[in-house]
Amino acid sequence: MSTTETPVTQRNRAVTAVFTWQVRPGREAQFEEWTHGVTRAASRFPGSEGVAWVRPESGHLFHAIARFSDPERLSAWLASQERAEWHRRIAGIATEVSRERQSTTGMETWFSLPGTTVQSPPRWKMALTTLLAAYPLVLLLQWLVVPATADWPLPLRAALFPAVLLPSLTYVIMPWLSRLLRLWLYRGPTASDGR
């Protein structure tokens, strides 16, 4: 880690990875016991910010959600002897479905391309695209909604804004804008991309 990074810079580099495990039928109890140990090991690893498990209601796919302070520390955990040892312990009980592994830094879900494994755009492109999406909607809300709700109690007015903005961005505007700008967003990295 660079000594010039501030806590805010470090937090902005945090990465979340999702791991999927296929558990052999009848071996779920052994797998659950294993999850406790590997979670403790991962949580003690430098840069770890926690691990959570999502257990299936039915079926045999379990998901681990691990958060690390930066991509380098996540990579160090993935390449570590300690993790390799934990993988050896689970042989015959469960298998990691590596094609299901995903790592994100936060905004990628708005920029994912269904059915592809394209790397997310640089953060500055995601931020600029999000600004292009949010600004017109915020302007429209300020113009049409704020005057009509001026006499509402503040907590109700404050709740209305994200209740309209977030679903609109997530389900309508960002998917449309991501498709519209896909050639610019997903162009191969160049020296000017600033990754």
GROMACS .gro file of C-alpha atoms in nm:
model
  195
    1MET     CA    1   0.000   0.000   0.000
    2SER     CA    2   0.129   0.344  -0.087
    3THR     CA    3   0.206   0.573   0.204
    4THR     CA    4   0.041   0.862   0.016
    5GLU     CA    5  -0.306   0.702   0.017
    6THR     CA    6  -0.561   0.857   0.248
    7PRO     CA    7  -0.831   0.652   0.426
    8VAL     CA    8  -1.082   0.780   0.168
    9THR     CA    9  -0.858   0.668  -0.121
   10GLN     CA   10  -0.814   0.328   0.043
   11ARG     CA   11  -1.190   0.290   0.093
   12ASN     CA   12  -1.251   0.379  -0.272
   13ARG     CA   13  -1.028   0.087  -0.376
   14ALA     CA   14  -1.222  -0.172  -0.174
   15VAL     CA   15  -1.333  -0.475  -0.371
   16THR     CA   16  -1.603  -0.734  -0.313
   17ALA     CA   17  -1.572  -1.085  -0.452
   18VAL     CA   18  -1.845  -1.347  -0.478
   19PHE     CA   19  -1.746  -1.714  -0.475
   20THR     CA   20  -1.988  -1.994  -0.559
   21TRP     CA   21  -1.953  -2.345  -0.419
   22GLN     CA   22  -2.125  -2.662  -0.541
   23VAL     CA   23  -2.173  -2.889  -0.238
   24ARG     CA   24  -2.217  -3.262  -0.282
   25PRO     CA   25  -2.562  -3.378  -0.163
   26GLY     CA   26  -2.551  -3.504   0.194
   27ARG     CA   27  -2.226  -3.318   0.273
   28GLU     CA   28  -2.386  -2.985   0.367
   29ALA     CA   29  -2.309  -3.019   0.743
   30GLN     CA   30  -1.939  -3.079   0.671
   31PHE     CA   31  -1.937  -2.786   0.432
   32GLU     CA   32  -2.102  -2.557   0.690
   33GLU     CA   33  -1.835  -2.654   0.943
   34TRP     CA   34  -1.566  -2.579   0.683
   35THR     CA   35  -1.718  -2.235   0.613
   36HIS     CA   36  -1.663  -2.132   0.975
   37GLY     CA   37  -1.293  -2.215   0.958
   38VAL     CA   38  -1.222  -2.062   0.618
   39THR     CA   39  -1.417  -1.751   0.718
   40ARG     CA   40  -1.203  -1.708   1.031
   41ALA     CA   41  -0.887  -1.755   0.822
   42ALA     CA   42  -0.997  -1.506   0.555
   43SER     CA   43  -1.107  -1.253   0.818
   44ARG     CA   44  -0.758  -1.256   0.974
   45PHE     CA   45  -0.587  -1.209   0.638
   46PRO     CA   46  -0.438  -0.859   0.576
   47GLY     CA   47  -0.688  -0.633   0.401
   48SER     CA   48  -0.993  -0.845   0.479
   49GLU     CA   49  -1.303  -0.646   0.565
   50GLY     CA   50  -1.526  -0.947   0.626
   51VAL     CA   51  -1.688  -1.252   0.473
   52ALA     CA   52  -2.057  -1.341   0.457
   53TRP     CA   53  -2.220  -1.663   0.335
   54VAL     CA   54  -2.548  -1.700   0.150
   55ARG     CA   55  -2.697  -2.043   0.202
   56PRO     CA   56  -2.945  -2.182  -0.049
   57GLU     CA   57  -3.307  -2.234   0.044
   58SER     CA   58  -3.290  -2.546  -0.171
   59GLY     CA   59  -3.017  -2.694  -0.385
   60HIS     CA   60  -2.647  -2.718  -0.322
   61LEU     CA   61  -2.497  -2.385  -0.435
   62PHE     CA   62  -2.351  -2.174  -0.154
   63HIS     CA   63  -2.211  -1.825  -0.206
   64ALA     CA   64  -1.935  -1.648  -0.013
   65ILE     CA   65  -1.915  -1.269  -0.029
   66ALA     CA   66  -1.570  -1.145   0.070
   67ARG     CA   67  -1.468  -0.782   0.094
   68PHE     CA   68  -1.105  -0.668   0.083
   69SER     CA   69  -0.950  -0.324   0.118
   70ASP     CA   70  -0.804  -0.334  -0.234
   71PRO     CA   71  -0.767  -0.566  -0.535
   72GLU     CA   72  -0.403  -0.646  -0.450
   73ARG     CA   73  -0.493  -0.785  -0.108
   74LEU     CA   74  -0.778  -0.988  -0.255
   75SER     CA   75  -0.532  -1.130  -0.510
   76ALA     CA   76  -0.288  -1.207  -0.229
   77TRP     CA   77  -0.559  -1.402  -0.043
   78LEU     CA   78  -0.656  -1.591  -0.358
   79ALA     CA   79  -0.291  -1.691  -0.417
   80SER     CA   80  -0.209  -1.764  -0.052
   81GLN     CA   81  -0.096  -2.100   0.082
   82GLU     CA   82  -0.350  -2.064   0.363
   83ARG     CA   83  -0.641  -2.048   0.117
   84ALA     CA   84  -0.493  -2.337  -0.084
   85GLU     CA   85  -0.482  -2.545   0.236
   86TRP     CA   86  -0.846  -2.468   0.309
   87HIS     CA   87  -0.932  -2.575  -0.047
   88ARG     CA   88  -0.752  -2.908   0.007
   89ARG     CA   89  -0.961  -2.971   0.320
   90ILE     CA   90  -1.287  -2.944   0.124
   91ALA     CA   91  -1.188  -3.185  -0.155
   92GLY     CA   92  -1.465  -3.437  -0.214
   93ILE     CA   93  -1.718  -3.228  -0.022
   94ALA     CA   94  -1.754  -2.919  -0.240
   95THR     CA   95  -1.605  -2.758  -0.549
   96GLU     CA   96  -1.564  -2.389  -0.619
   97VAL     CA   97  -1.745  -2.294  -0.937
   98SER     CA   98  -1.472  -2.062  -1.065
   99ARG     CA   99  -1.668  -1.950  -1.370
  100GLU     CA  100  -1.916  -1.797  -1.125
  101ARG     CA  101  -1.654  -1.586  -0.943
  102GLN     CA  102  -1.723  -1.214  -0.956
  103SER     CA  103  -1.533  -0.916  -0.817
  104THR     CA  104  -1.683  -0.570  -0.795
  105THR     CA  105  -1.596  -0.230  -0.659
  106GLY     CA  106  -1.952  -0.101  -0.634
  107MET     CA  107  -2.101   0.051  -0.949
  108GLU     CA  108  -2.040  -0.242  -1.184
  109THR     CA  109  -2.394  -0.377  -1.164
  110TRP     CA  110  -2.517  -0.074  -1.356
  111PHE     CA  111  -2.259  -0.144  -1.625
  112SER     CA  112  -2.278  -0.522  -1.665
  113LEU     CA  113  -2.347  -0.666  -2.008
  114PRO     CA  114  -2.574  -0.972  -1.981
  115GLY     CA  115  -2.420  -1.294  -2.109
  116THR     CA  116  -2.066  -1.154  -2.129
  117THR     CA  117  -1.753  -1.149  -1.917
  118VAL     CA  118  -1.641  -0.805  -2.030
  119GLN     CA  119  -1.432  -0.619  -1.775
  120SER     CA  120  -1.607  -0.322  -1.615
  121PRO     CA  121  -1.531   0.022  -1.757
  122PRO     CA  122  -1.281   0.248  -1.577
  123ARG     CA  123  -1.429   0.415  -1.269
  124TRP     CA  124  -1.410   0.762  -1.422
  125LYS     CA  125  -1.627   0.647  -1.715
  126MET     CA  126  -1.877   0.489  -1.474
  127ALA     CA  127  -1.887   0.808  -1.266
  128LEU     CA  128  -1.934   1.030  -1.572
  129THR     CA  129  -2.208   0.805  -1.713
  130THR     CA  130  -2.386   0.803  -1.376
  131LEU     CA  131  -2.368   1.183  -1.365
  132LEU     CA  132  -2.514   1.199  -1.717
  133ALA     CA  133  -2.797   0.972  -1.603
  134ALA     CA  134  -2.870   1.132  -1.266
  135TYR     CA  135  -2.845   1.503  -1.350
  136PRO     CA  136  -3.144   1.525  -1.589
  137LEU     CA  137  -3.357   1.318  -1.352
  138VAL     CA  138  -3.260   1.532  -1.051
  139LEU     CA  139  -3.333   1.847  -1.253
  140LEU     CA  140  -3.674   1.708  -1.354
  141LEU     CA  141  -3.757   1.614  -0.995
  142GLN     CA  142  -3.651   1.956  -0.868
  143TRP     CA  143  -3.865   2.126  -1.130
  144LEU     CA  144  -4.180   1.910  -1.111
  145VAL     CA  145  -4.188   1.737  -0.774
  146VAL     CA  146  -4.027   1.974  -0.524
  147PRO     CA  147  -4.278   2.258  -0.576
  148ALA     CA  148  -4.570   2.015  -0.546
  149THR     CA  149  -4.437   1.870  -0.221
  150ALA     CA  150  -4.314   2.190  -0.054
  151ASP     CA  151  -4.567   2.163   0.230
  152TRP     CA  152  -4.493   1.795   0.303
  153PRO     CA  153  -4.296   1.706   0.618
  154LEU     CA  154  -3.922   1.693   0.549
  155PRO     CA  155  -3.880   1.316   0.615
  156LEU     CA  156  -4.153   1.237   0.361
  157ARG     CA  157  -4.004   1.472   0.099
  158ALA     CA  158  -3.658   1.324   0.164
  159ALA     CA  159  -3.794   0.970   0.119
  160LEU     CA  160  -3.963   1.056  -0.211
  161PHE     CA  161  -3.642   1.163  -0.385
  162PRO     CA  162  -3.448   0.833  -0.353
  163ALA     CA  163  -3.769   0.632  -0.398
  164VAL     CA  164  -3.804   0.784  -0.746
  165LEU     CA  165  -3.437   0.833  -0.835
  166LEU     CA  166  -3.287   0.492  -0.751
  167PRO     CA  167  -3.539   0.263  -0.923
  168SER     CA  168  -3.544   0.495  -1.225
  169LEU     CA  169  -3.166   0.480  -1.253
  170THR     CA  170  -3.139   0.108  -1.184
  171TYR     CA  171  -3.418  -0.025  -1.406
  172VAL     CA  172  -3.461   0.234  -1.681
  173ILE     CA  173  -3.198   0.502  -1.729
  174MET     CA  174  -2.868   0.321  -1.655
  175PRO     CA  175  -2.946   0.011  -1.866
  176TRP     CA  176  -3.050   0.234  -2.156
  177LEU     CA  177  -2.751   0.469  -2.117
  178SER     CA  178  -2.507   0.178  -2.079
  179ARG     CA  179  -2.631   0.030  -2.407
  180LEU     CA  180  -2.619   0.369  -2.578
  181LEU     CA  181  -2.260   0.437  -2.464
  182ARG     CA  182  -2.132   0.077  -2.481
  183LEU     CA  183  -1.873   0.144  -2.754
  184TRP     CA  184  -1.717   0.420  -2.546
  185LEU     CA  185  -1.758   0.243  -2.208
  186TYR     CA  186  -1.618  -0.095  -2.310
  187ARG     CA  187  -1.348   0.007  -2.555
  188GLY     CA  188  -1.023  -0.173  -2.473
  189PRO     CA  189  -0.799  -0.003  -2.217
  190THR     CA  190  -0.560   0.258  -2.345
  191ALA     CA  191  -0.300   0.470  -2.176
  192SER     CA  192  -0.552   0.753  -2.143
  193ASP     CA  193  -0.817   0.542  -1.967
  194GLY     CA  194  -0.660   0.601  -1.627
  195ARG     CA  195  -0.737   0.257  -1.483
   0.00000   0.00000   0.00000
